[in-house]
Tab-separated table of C-alpha atoms in Angstrom:
chain	number	residue	atom	x	y	z
A	1	MET	CA	0.000	0.000	0.000
A	2	ALA	CA	1.259	3.464	-0.891
A	3	PRO	CA	2.199	5.901	1.897
A	4	CYS	CA	-0.510	8.424	2.725
A	5	LEU	CA	-0.318	12.068	3.803
A	6	GLY	CA	-3.256	13.493	5.712
A	7	TYR	CA	-3.847	17.252	5.818
A	8	TRP	CA	-6.302	20.020	4.992
A	9	ASP	CA	-7.010	20.761	1.313
A	10	ILE	CA	-4.732	23.835	1.396
A	11	ARG	CA	-1.003	24.528	1.051
A	12	GLY	CA	-0.143	25.317	4.672
A	13	LEU	CA	2.122	22.841	6.466
A	14	GLY	CA	1.353	20.171	3.907
A	15	GLN	CA	3.048	21.834	0.947
A	16	PRO	CA	6.734	21.331	1.877
A	17	ILE	CA	5.959	17.662	2.615
A	18	ARG	CA	4.286	17.267	-0.770
A	19	LEU	CA	7.225	18.924	-2.524
A	20	LEU	CA	9.707	16.620	-0.788
A	21	LEU	CA	7.674	13.517	-1.616
A	22	GLU	CA	7.417	14.589	-5.254
A	23	HIS	CA	11.163	15.217	-5.494
A	24	ALA	CA	11.880	11.826	-3.907
A	25	ALA	CA	9.552	10.198	-6.477
A	26	VAL	CA	7.465	8.601	-3.737
A	27	LYS	CA	4.183	7.161	-4.990
A	28	TYR	CA	1.913	8.448	-2.244
A	29	GLU	CA	-1.739	9.133	-1.655
A	30	GLU	CA	-3.432	12.035	0.112
A	31	LYS	CA	-6.319	12.254	2.518
A	32	GLN	CA	-7.463	15.864	2.271
A	33	TYR	CA	-9.876	17.325	4.796
A	34	SER	CA	-12.165	20.270	4.046
A	35	LEU	CA	-13.157	22.997	6.469
A	36	GLY	CA	-16.811	23.994	6.518
A	37	PRO	CA	-18.015	27.448	5.425
A	38	ALA	CA	-18.204	30.602	7.530
A	39	PRO	CA	-19.170	31.456	10.161
A	40	ASP	CA	-18.700	28.110	11.928
A	41	TYR	CA	-15.831	26.681	9.833
A	42	ASP	CA	-16.890	23.165	10.797
A	43	ARG	CA	-13.901	20.834	11.355
A	44	SER	CA	-15.850	17.591	11.686
A	45	ALA	CA	-14.318	16.106	8.518
A	46	TRP	CA	-11.102	15.817	10.533
A	47	LEU	CA	-12.419	15.597	14.092
A	48	ASN	CA	-14.738	12.673	13.323
A	49	GLU	CA	-11.770	10.449	12.506
A	50	LYS	CA	-8.986	12.128	14.501
A	51	PHE	CA	-8.908	9.422	17.167
A	52	THR	CA	-9.688	6.477	14.888
A	53	LEU	CA	-6.460	6.411	12.851
A	54	GLY	CA	-4.168	4.781	15.393
A	55	LEU	CA	-2.008	7.888	15.724
A	56	ASP	CA	0.000	8.197	18.948
A	57	LEU	CA	-0.291	11.997	18.946
A	58	PRO	CA	-3.276	12.748	16.677
A	59	ASN	CA	-2.782	15.919	14.678
A	60	LEU	CA	-2.478	17.304	11.162
A	61	PRO	CA	-0.459	16.678	9.123
A	62	TRP	CA	-0.141	12.924	9.581
A	63	TYR	CA	1.894	10.464	7.524
A	64	LYS	CA	1.471	6.702	7.288
A	65	ASP	CA	3.719	4.216	5.537
A	66	GLU	CA	2.496	0.733	6.374
A	67	GLU	CA	5.334	-0.944	4.480
A	68	SER	CA	7.958	0.550	6.804
A	69	GLY	CA	5.717	0.706	9.886
A	70	VAL	CA	5.706	4.507	10.069
A	71	ASN	CA	2.637	6.097	11.617
A	72	MET	CA	3.413	9.660	12.658
A	73	THR	CA	2.274	13.247	13.043
A	74	GLN	CA	3.825	16.722	13.357
A	75	TYR	CA	5.115	18.727	10.407
A	76	ALA	CA	8.786	19.019	11.408
A	77	ALA	CA	8.980	15.368	12.471
A	78	ILE	CA	7.561	14.204	9.133
A	79	MET	CA	9.972	16.426	7.203
A	80	ARG	CA	12.971	15.090	9.150
A	81	HIS	CA	11.856	11.479	8.758
A	82	LEU	CA	11.505	11.847	4.990
A	83	ALA	CA	14.797	13.745	4.799
A	84	ARG	CA	16.646	10.914	6.541
A	85	LYS	CA	14.992	8.313	4.348
A	86	HIS	CA	15.720	10.103	1.072
A	87	GLY	CA	19.160	11.602	1.718
A	88	LEU	CA	18.017	15.185	2.195
A	89	ILE	CA	19.588	15.779	5.584
A	90	ALA	CA	22.936	17.350	6.479
A	91	SER	CA	25.952	15.021	6.447
A	92	THR	CA	28.565	17.283	8.087
A	93	GLU	CA	28.598	19.175	11.375
A	94	GLU	CA	28.802	22.542	9.608
A	95	ALA	CA	25.814	21.732	7.419
A	96	SER	CA	23.909	20.323	10.411
A	97	VAL	CA	24.395	23.540	12.361
A	98	ARG	CA	23.092	25.605	9.439
A	99	GLN	CA	20.207	23.196	8.899
A	100	ASP	CA	19.063	23.241	12.522
A	101	MET	CA	19.419	27.000	12.969
A	102	LEU	CA	17.509	27.785	9.794
A	103	ASP	CA	14.780	25.267	10.571
A	104	GLN	CA	14.064	26.962	13.893
A	105	HIS	CA	14.650	30.595	12.940
A	106	ALA	CA	12.777	30.680	9.660
A	107	ASN	CA	9.776	28.755	10.874
A	108	GLN	CA	9.448	30.676	14.137
A	109	THR	CA	9.661	34.008	12.330
A	110	HIS	CA	7.317	32.947	9.546
A	111	TRP	CA	4.654	31.280	11.661
A	112	ASN	CA	4.707	33.697	14.605
A	113	GLN	CA	5.167	37.058	12.887
A	114	PHE	CA	3.528	36.389	9.529
A	115	LEU	CA	0.807	33.776	9.954
A	116	ILE	CA	-0.333	34.608	13.470
A	117	GLY	CA	0.736	38.253	13.646
A	118	VAL	CA	-0.693	39.289	10.271
A	119	CYS	CA	-2.781	36.693	8.466
A	120	TYR	CA	-4.599	34.994	11.312
A	121	TYR	CA	-5.015	37.004	14.492
A	122	PRO	CA	-3.231	40.353	14.489
A	123	ASN	CA	-3.633	42.469	17.613
A	124	VAL	CA	-4.182	45.544	15.424
A	125	PRO	CA	-6.419	46.108	12.344
A	126	PHE	CA	-5.294	44.060	9.325
A	127	ALA	CA	-4.321	47.133	7.291
A	128	GLU	CA	-1.960	48.225	10.055
A	129	ALA	CA	-0.508	44.741	10.543
A	130	ARG	CA	-0.047	44.398	6.777
A	131	LYS	CA	1.772	47.722	6.509
A	132	ASN	CA	4.089	46.912	9.407
A	133	TYR	CA	4.931	43.516	7.927
A	134	ILE	CA	5.546	44.796	4.394
A	135	ASP	CA	7.486	47.882	5.493
A	136	THR	CA	9.535	46.440	8.366
A	137	VAL	CA	9.296	42.741	9.235
A	138	GLN	CA	9.321	41.197	5.762
A	139	PRO	CA	12.328	43.148	4.394
A	140	GLN	CA	14.384	42.335	7.489
A	141	PHE	CA	13.403	38.650	7.407
A	142	LEU	CA	14.190	38.308	3.694
A	143	ARG	CA	17.498	40.148	4.116
A	144	GLU	CA	18.466	37.731	6.888
A	145	LEU	CA	17.693	34.776	4.618
A	146	SER	CA	19.644	36.363	1.779
A	147	ASP	CA	22.682	36.974	3.975
A	148	PHE	CA	22.482	33.448	5.384
A	149	LEU	CA	22.316	31.908	1.896
A	150	GLY	CA	25.178	34.034	0.577
A	151	GLU	CA	26.678	32.537	-2.566
A	152	ARG	CA	25.701	28.962	-1.711
A	153	LYS	CA	23.580	26.910	-4.078
A	154	TRP	CA	21.376	25.630	-1.252
A	155	PHE	CA	20.962	26.874	2.291
A	156	THR	CA	23.254	24.276	3.879
A	157	GLY	CA	25.797	24.164	1.046
A	158	ASP	CA	26.074	22.281	-2.227
A	159	GLN	CA	23.615	19.531	-1.302
A	160	LEU	CA	19.836	19.935	-1.362
A	161	ASN	CA	18.422	19.729	2.170
A	162	PHE	CA	14.941	19.427	3.636
A	163	VAL	CA	15.136	23.007	4.926
A	164	ASP	CA	15.312	24.185	1.299
A	165	PHE	CA	11.793	22.795	0.824
A	166	MET	CA	10.589	24.705	3.882
A	167	ILE	CA	12.246	27.943	2.831
A	168	TYR	CA	10.979	27.706	-0.726
A	169	GLU	CA	7.401	27.503	0.519
A	170	ILE	CA	7.938	30.419	2.904
A	171	LEU	CA	9.386	32.526	0.090
A	172	ASP	CA	6.656	31.579	-2.340
A	173	VAL	CA	3.869	32.466	0.092
A	174	ASN	CA	5.591	35.750	0.963
A	175	GLN	CA	5.721	36.518	-2.748
A	176	LEU	CA	2.003	35.832	-3.035
A	177	PHE	CA	1.404	38.180	-0.102
A	178	LYS	CA	3.581	40.938	-1.581
A	179	PRO	CA	4.524	40.267	-5.233
A	180	GLY	CA	8.131	41.122	-6.012
A	181	CYS	CA	9.145	41.184	-2.333
A	182	PHE	CA	12.575	39.629	-2.983
A	183	ASP	CA	13.269	40.976	-6.461
A	184	ASN	CA	15.995	43.163	-4.942
A	185	LEU	CA	17.730	40.116	-3.432
A	186	PRO	CA	19.221	38.313	-6.444
A	187	ASN	CA	20.432	35.236	-4.549
A	188	LEU	CA	16.991	34.579	-3.040
A	189	LYS	CA	15.336	35.120	-6.407
A	190	ALA	CA	17.809	32.695	-8.002
A	191	PHE	CA	17.243	30.140	-5.218
A	192	HIS	CA	13.473	30.359	-5.701
A	193	SER	CA	13.811	29.863	-9.457
A	194	ARG	CA	16.408	27.093	-9.094
A	195	PHE	CA	14.262	25.158	-6.640
A	196	GLN	CA	11.290	25.233	-9.022
A	197	LYS	CA	13.381	23.355	-11.579
A	198	ILE	CA	14.522	20.388	-9.461
A	199	SER	CA	13.279	16.948	-10.466
A	200	GLY	CA	9.798	16.092	-9.307
A	201	VAL	CA	9.099	19.601	-8.070
A	202	LYS	CA	9.059	21.085	-11.567
A	203	GLU	CA	6.555	18.501	-12.761
A	204	TYR	CA	4.413	18.843	-9.643
A	205	LEU	CA	4.202	22.637	-9.843
A	206	GLN	CA	3.027	22.362	-13.441
A	207	SER	CA	0.429	19.684	-12.709
A	208	ASP	CA	-3.241	19.835	-11.757
A	209	LYS	CA	-2.303	17.899	-8.612
A	210	CYS	CA	-0.455	20.911	-7.196
A	211	ILE	CA	-2.357	23.055	-4.694
A	212	LYS	CA	-1.523	26.595	-5.740
A	213	TRP	CA	-4.219	28.262	-3.630
A	214	PRO	CA	-5.509	28.665	-0.933
A	215	ALA	CA	-2.380	29.105	1.112
A	216	PHE	CA	-4.139	28.902	4.484
A	217	SER	CA	-7.495	28.096	6.065
A	218	LYS	CA	-10.739	29.909	5.238
A	219	TYR	CA	-10.827	31.902	8.466
A	220	PHE	CA	-7.460	33.605	7.834
A	221	LEU	CA	-7.648	37.322	7.054
A	222	TRP	CA	-5.357	36.667	4.073
A	223	GLY	CA	-4.571	33.401	2.323
A	224	GLY	CA	-7.832	31.550	2.715
A	225	SER	CA	-10.084	33.207	0.146
A	226	ALA	CA	-11.642	31.165	-2.659
A	227	THR	CA	-9.532	32.978	-5.287
A	228	TYR	CA	-6.070	34.466	-5.053
A	229	CYS	CA	-5.448	38.094	-4.187
A	230	SER	CA	-2.383	39.870	-2.889
A	231	ALA	CA	-2.539	41.358	0.606
A	232	GLU	CA	-2.647	44.882	-0.815
A	233	GLU	CA	-5.892	44.066	-2.654
A	234	ILE	CA	-7.709	43.481	0.648
A	235	LYS	CA	-9.573	46.595	1.713
């Protein structure tokens, strides 16, 4: 039986896992859950089976591979498992240090300051949160990534690493939020373009299977609408 990835029918935390599986040429299936419409955003599609799947720590995303006995949850844990299995993890101490720092720093900044602080539950009106992010937080965050990448091909060196899949998704969503946001950072722009051309990923991004939108859940202030719009188009 093919491995199966369970997650919402959005990009979110599922997208880097999908990209890694596609690059590794894994023949996998997906169980996609749909959130109900506003105002209740019913989650019963997931909750009704959450505790019936034999998961030790039930959550989304989940990943099952019956052939190898893997039955796990948690985004970072799934990414690291697949990275170890498919040779996408650091092999030297220097690369490991870069990998682990970037994993923590990028995801904490992205999820805390962007998703929660702007798109989901800002403590100020959305227009104000959007302006602060675009004018201050986003440029600093992208500059940090650019400086950290330097002249390297990938973020940990010459070898593709699972953190590259995470960072690509973060960059791509930031670009959807504010088109052209890293055009003035040539190494990030080149990384983004280079990643889109790697085997498996290129084909996936061009396929109907790829989830291009929505980025997040329906109740997000940005990223969950039925059709794409940049943040600046939201009144």
